[in-house]
Each structure stands twice: as structure tokens, then as C-alpha cells.
PDB file of C-alpha atoms in Angstrom:
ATOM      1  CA  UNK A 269       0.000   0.000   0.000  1.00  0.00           C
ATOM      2  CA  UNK A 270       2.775   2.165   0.277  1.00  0.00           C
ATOM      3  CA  UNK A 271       4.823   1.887  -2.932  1.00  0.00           C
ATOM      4  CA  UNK A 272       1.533   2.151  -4.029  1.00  0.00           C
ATOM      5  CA  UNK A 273       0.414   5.199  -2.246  1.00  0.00           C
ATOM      6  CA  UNK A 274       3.732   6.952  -2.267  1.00  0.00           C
ATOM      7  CA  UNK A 275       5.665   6.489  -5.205  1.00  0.00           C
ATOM      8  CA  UNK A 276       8.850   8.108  -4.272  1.00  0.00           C
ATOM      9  CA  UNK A 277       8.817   5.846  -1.424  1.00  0.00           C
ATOM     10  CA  UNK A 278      11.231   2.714  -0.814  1.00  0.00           C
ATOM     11  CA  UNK A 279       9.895  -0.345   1.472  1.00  0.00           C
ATOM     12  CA  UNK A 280      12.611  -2.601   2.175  1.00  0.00           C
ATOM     13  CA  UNK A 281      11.480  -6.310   3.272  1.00  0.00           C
ATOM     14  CA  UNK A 282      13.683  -8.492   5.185  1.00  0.00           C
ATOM     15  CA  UNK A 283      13.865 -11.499   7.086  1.00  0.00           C
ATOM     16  CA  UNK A 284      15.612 -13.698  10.383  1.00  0.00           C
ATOM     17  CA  UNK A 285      18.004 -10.577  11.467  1.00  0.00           C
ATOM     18  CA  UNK A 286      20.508 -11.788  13.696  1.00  0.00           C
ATOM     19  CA  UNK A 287      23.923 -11.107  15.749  1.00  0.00           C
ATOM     20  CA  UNK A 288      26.674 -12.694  17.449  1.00  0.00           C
ATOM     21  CA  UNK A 289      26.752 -10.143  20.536  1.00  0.00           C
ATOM     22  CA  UNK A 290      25.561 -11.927  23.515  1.00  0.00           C
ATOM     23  CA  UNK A 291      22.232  -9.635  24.684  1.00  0.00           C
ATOM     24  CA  UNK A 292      20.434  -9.202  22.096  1.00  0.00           C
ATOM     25  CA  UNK A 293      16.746 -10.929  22.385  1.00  0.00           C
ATOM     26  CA  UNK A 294      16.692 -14.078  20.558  1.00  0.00           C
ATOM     27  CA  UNK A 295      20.287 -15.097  21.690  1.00  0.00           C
ATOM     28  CA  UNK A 296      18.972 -14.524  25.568  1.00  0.00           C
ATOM     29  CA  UNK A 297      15.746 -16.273  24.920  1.00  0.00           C
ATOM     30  CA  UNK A 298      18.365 -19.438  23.606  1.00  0.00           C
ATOM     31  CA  UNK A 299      20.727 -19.246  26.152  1.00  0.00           C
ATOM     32  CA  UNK A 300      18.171 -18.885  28.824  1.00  0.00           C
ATOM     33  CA  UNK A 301      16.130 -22.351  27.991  1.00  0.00           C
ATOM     34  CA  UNK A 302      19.921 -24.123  28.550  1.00  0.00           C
ATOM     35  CA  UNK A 303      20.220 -22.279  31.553  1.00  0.00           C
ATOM     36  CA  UNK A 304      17.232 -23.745  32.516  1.00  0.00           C
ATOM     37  CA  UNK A 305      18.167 -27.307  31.474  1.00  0.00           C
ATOM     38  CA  UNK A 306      16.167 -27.119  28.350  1.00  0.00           C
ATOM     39  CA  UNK A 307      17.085 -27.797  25.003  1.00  0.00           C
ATOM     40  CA  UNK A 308      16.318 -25.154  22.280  1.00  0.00           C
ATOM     41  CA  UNK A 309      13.897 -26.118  18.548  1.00  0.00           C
ATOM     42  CA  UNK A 310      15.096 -24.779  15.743  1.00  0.00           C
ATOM     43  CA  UNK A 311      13.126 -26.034  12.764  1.00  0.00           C
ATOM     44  CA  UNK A 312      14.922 -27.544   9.858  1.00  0.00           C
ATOM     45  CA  UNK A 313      11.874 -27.543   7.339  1.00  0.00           C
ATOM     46  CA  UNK A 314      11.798 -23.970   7.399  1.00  0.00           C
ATOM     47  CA  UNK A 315      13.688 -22.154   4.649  1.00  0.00           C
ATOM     48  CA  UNK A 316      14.752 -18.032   5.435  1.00  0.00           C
ATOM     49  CA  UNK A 317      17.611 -16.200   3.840  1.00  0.00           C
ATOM     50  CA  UNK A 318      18.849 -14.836   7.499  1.00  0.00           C
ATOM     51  CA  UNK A 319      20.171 -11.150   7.380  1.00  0.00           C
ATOM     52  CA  UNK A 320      23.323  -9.944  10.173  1.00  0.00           C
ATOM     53  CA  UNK A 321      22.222  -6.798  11.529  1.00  0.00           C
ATOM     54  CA  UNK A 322      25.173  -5.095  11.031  1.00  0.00           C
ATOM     55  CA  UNK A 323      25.312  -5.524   7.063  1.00  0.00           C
ATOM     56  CA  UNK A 324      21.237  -4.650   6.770  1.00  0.00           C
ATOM     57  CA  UNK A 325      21.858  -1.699   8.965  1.00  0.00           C
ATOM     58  CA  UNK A 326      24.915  -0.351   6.331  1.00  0.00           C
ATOM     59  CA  UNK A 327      22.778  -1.198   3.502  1.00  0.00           C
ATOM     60  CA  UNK A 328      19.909   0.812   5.045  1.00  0.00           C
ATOM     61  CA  UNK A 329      21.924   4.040   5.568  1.00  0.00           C
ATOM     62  CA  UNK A 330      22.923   3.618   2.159  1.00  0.00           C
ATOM     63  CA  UNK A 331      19.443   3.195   1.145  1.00  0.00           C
ATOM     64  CA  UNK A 332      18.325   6.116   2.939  1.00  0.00           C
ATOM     65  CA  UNK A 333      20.416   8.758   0.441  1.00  0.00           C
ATOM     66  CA  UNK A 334      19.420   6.875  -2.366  1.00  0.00           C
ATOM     67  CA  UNK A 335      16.702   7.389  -5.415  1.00  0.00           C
ATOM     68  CA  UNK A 336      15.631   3.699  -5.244  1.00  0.00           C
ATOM     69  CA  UNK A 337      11.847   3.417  -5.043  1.00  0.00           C
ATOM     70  CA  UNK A 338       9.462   0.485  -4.738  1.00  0.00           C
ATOM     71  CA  UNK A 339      10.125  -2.649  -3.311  1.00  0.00           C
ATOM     72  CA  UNK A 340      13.213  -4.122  -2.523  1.00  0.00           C
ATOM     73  CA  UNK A 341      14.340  -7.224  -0.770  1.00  0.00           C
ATOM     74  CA  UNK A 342      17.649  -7.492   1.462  1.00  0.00           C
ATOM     75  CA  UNK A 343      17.800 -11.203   2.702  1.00  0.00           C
ATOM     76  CA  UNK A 344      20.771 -13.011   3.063  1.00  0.00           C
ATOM     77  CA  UNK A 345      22.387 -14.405  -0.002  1.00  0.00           C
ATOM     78  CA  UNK A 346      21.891 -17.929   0.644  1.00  0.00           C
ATOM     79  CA  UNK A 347      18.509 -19.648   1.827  1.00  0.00           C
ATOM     80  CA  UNK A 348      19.190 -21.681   5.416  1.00  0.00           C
ATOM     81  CA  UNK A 349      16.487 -23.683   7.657  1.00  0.00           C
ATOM     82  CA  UNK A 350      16.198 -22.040  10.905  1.00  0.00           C
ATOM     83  CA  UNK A 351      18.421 -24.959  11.604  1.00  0.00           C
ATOM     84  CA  UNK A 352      21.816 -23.944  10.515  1.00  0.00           C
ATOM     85  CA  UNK A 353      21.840 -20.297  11.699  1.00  0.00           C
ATOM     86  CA  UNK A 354      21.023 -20.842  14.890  1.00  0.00           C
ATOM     87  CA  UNK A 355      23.315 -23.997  15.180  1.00  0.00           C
ATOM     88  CA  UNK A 356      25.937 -21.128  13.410  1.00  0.00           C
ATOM     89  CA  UNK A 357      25.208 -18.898  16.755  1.00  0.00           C
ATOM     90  CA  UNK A 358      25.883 -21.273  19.345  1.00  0.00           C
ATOM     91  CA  UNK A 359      29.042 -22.368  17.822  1.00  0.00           C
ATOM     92  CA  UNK A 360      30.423 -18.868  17.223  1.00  0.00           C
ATOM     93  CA  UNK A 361      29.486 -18.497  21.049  1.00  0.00           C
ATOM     94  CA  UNK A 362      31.371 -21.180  22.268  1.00  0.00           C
ATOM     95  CA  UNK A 363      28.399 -23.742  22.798  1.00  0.00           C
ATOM     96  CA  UNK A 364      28.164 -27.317  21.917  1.00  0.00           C
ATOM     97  CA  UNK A 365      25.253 -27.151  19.682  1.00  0.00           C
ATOM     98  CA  UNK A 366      25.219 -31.161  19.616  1.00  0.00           C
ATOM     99  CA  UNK A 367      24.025 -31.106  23.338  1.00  0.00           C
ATOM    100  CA  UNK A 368      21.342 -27.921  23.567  1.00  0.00           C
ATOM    101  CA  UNK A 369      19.507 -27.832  20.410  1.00  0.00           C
ATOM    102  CA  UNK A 370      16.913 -30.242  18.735  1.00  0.00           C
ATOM    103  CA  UNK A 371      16.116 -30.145  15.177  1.00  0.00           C
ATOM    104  CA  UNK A 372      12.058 -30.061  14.644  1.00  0.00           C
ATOM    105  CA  UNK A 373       9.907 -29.398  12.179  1.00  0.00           C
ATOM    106  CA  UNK A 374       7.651 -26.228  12.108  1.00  0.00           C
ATOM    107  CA  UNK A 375       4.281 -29.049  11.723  1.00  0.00           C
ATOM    108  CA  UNK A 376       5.171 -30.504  15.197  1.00  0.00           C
ATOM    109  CA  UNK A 377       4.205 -26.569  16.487  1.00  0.00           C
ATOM    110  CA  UNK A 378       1.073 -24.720  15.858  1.00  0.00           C
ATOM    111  CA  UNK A 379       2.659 -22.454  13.409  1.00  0.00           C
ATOM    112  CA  UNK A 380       0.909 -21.783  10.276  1.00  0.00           C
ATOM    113  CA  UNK A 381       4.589 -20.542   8.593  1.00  0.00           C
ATOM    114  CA  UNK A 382       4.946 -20.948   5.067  1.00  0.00           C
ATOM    115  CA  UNK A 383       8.214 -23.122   5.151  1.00  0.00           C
ATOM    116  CA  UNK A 384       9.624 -21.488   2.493  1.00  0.00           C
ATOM    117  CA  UNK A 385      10.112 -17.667   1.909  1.00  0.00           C
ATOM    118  CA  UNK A 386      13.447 -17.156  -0.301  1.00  0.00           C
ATOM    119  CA  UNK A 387      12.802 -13.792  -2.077  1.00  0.00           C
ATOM    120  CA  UNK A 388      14.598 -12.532  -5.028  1.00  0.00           C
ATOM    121  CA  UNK A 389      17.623 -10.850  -4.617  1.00  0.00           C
ATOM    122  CA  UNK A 390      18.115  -9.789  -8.323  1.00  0.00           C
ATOM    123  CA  UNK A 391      16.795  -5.610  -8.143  1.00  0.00           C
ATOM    124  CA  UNK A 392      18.810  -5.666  -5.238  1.00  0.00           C
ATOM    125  CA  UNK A 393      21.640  -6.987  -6.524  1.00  0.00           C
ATOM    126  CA  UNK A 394      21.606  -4.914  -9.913  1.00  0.00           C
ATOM    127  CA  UNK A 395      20.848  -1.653  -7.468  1.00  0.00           C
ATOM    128  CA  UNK A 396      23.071  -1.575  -4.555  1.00  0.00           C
ATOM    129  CA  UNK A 397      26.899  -2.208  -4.577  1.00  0.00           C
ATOM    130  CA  UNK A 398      26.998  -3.846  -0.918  1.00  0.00           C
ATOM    131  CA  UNK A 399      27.565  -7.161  -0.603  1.00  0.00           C
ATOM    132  CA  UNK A 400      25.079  -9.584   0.953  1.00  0.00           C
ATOM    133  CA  UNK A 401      26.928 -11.377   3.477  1.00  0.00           C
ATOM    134  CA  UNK A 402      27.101 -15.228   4.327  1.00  0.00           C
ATOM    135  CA  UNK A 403      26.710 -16.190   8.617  1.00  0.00           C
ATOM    136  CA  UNK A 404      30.385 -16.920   7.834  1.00  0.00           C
ATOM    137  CA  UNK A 405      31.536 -14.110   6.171  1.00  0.00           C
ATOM    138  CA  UNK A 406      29.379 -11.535   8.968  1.00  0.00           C
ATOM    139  CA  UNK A 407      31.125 -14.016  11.590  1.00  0.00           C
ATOM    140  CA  UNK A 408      34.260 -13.192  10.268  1.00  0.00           C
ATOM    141  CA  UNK A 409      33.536  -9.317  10.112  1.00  0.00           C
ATOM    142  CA  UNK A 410      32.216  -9.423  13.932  1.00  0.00           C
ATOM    143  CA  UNK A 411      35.154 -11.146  15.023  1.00  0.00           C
ATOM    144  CA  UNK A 412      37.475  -8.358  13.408  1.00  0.00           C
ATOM    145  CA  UNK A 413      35.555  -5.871  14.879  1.00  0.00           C
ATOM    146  CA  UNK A 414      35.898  -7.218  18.480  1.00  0.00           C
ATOM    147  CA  UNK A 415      39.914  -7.526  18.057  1.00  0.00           C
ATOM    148  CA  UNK A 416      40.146  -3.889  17.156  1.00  0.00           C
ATOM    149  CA  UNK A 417      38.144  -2.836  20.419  1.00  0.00           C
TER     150      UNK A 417
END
């Protein structure tokens, strides 16, 4: 309704941001169930193109002083279940992911998900020069970013 509405406007859809820092939300909600002696579901039948925080928050700044209208989608360049990054977090905190996390899938819950939602990269690609980066490659950059603090 937006794009529609206002045509000079941009709408930028995303998906599954995450970060390495230990604090934010979904991390604590994680580390809390082991805490707890709990193990923590992360569906595997579920397919998101996760997004590091970080990179989407360059890429919107940049966005901001842009002339790109409409829609545009900044996911993560590769689709994942909910599976791997999460696994991906635990083990880039130091955690045994073996012993704390079960994989499920989404139709043991009551979610009514649809398991897939890779969006199209393509006008994003062709529009903005920053690269989309991997859970490794945004590992990588957060772990050079601690060493220089």
C-alpha cells in the first residue's frame, strides 16, 4: 500500500536478522532455555535467507540517500532452515550445539509458517553495490571488529 500510495517511497522487506553479541533478544531467549536445562527447537523444514544486523543496517543508511523506489528485498544471499543459523550462533558463542539444540519441524508446532520464503535478490543486486553477506563471512567481520576494540 505504500509503494503504491507513495511512489517516491522505498519499502525494504527483510527477514531472520541476527547477531553474534551476547544480549540481544533471541540469543537470551536461547541461552536462557539451557540455563534452565532445556534444550532449544530450531526447525529444519523452514527455509529463510537470514540477514546480520550489522550488514542490513549499512545497507539501510545507504538506502536512505538513495533514489531507489518500490520494493526491494535485502535477505541473506543464501537460503538456510532455521536450523543452521542458529546452530551457526551457538558455535560462534562457544556452545556445543550437539548437546542444547533439537532439530524439529515447524508441523510438530502450531505455526501456520509458510516453510519457504526465499525472495529474489536480483533488483537488489543490480541496485546496490553492498555485498550480501554469508553467517560466515558476517562471523568473520564481527570477530574483526571485536579484536580492534
Amino acid at each position: 500500500v505504500i509503494a503504491l500510495t507513495y511512489s517516491a517511497s522505498l519499502v525494504v522487506r527483510t527477514c531472520l536478522v541476527y547477531d553474534f553479541v551476547l544480549g540481544n533478544h533471541q540469543l537470551n531467549l536461547m541461552l536462557n532455555r539451557i540455563r534452565n536445562g532445556k534444550k532449544t527447537d530450531l526447525f529444519d523444514d523452514e527455509t529463510r535467507q537470514p540477514r546480520w544486523v550489522w550488514n542490513l543496517a549499512n545497507i539501510l543508511i545507504r538506502l536512505v540517500s538513495s533514489a531507489i523506489t518500490g520494493i526491494l528485498h535485502v535477505a541473506g544471499p543464501v537460503s538456510l532452515s532455521r536450523w543452521q543459523p542458529g546452530r551457526a550462533l551457538f558455535i560462534y558463542c562457544g556452545i556445543a550445539p550437539q548437546y542444547i539444540t533439537r532439530r524439529v519441524h515447524s508441523s510438530s508446532a502450531d505455526f501456520h509458517r509458510p516453510p519457504d520464503c526465499t525472495m529474489s535478490l536480483a533488483r537488489f543486486q543490480h541496485l546496490v553495490s553492498i555485498p550480501l553477506l554469508t553467517i560466515g563471512e558476517s562471523a568473520n567481520q564481527q570477530a574483526k571488529a571485536i579484536q580492534l576494540q
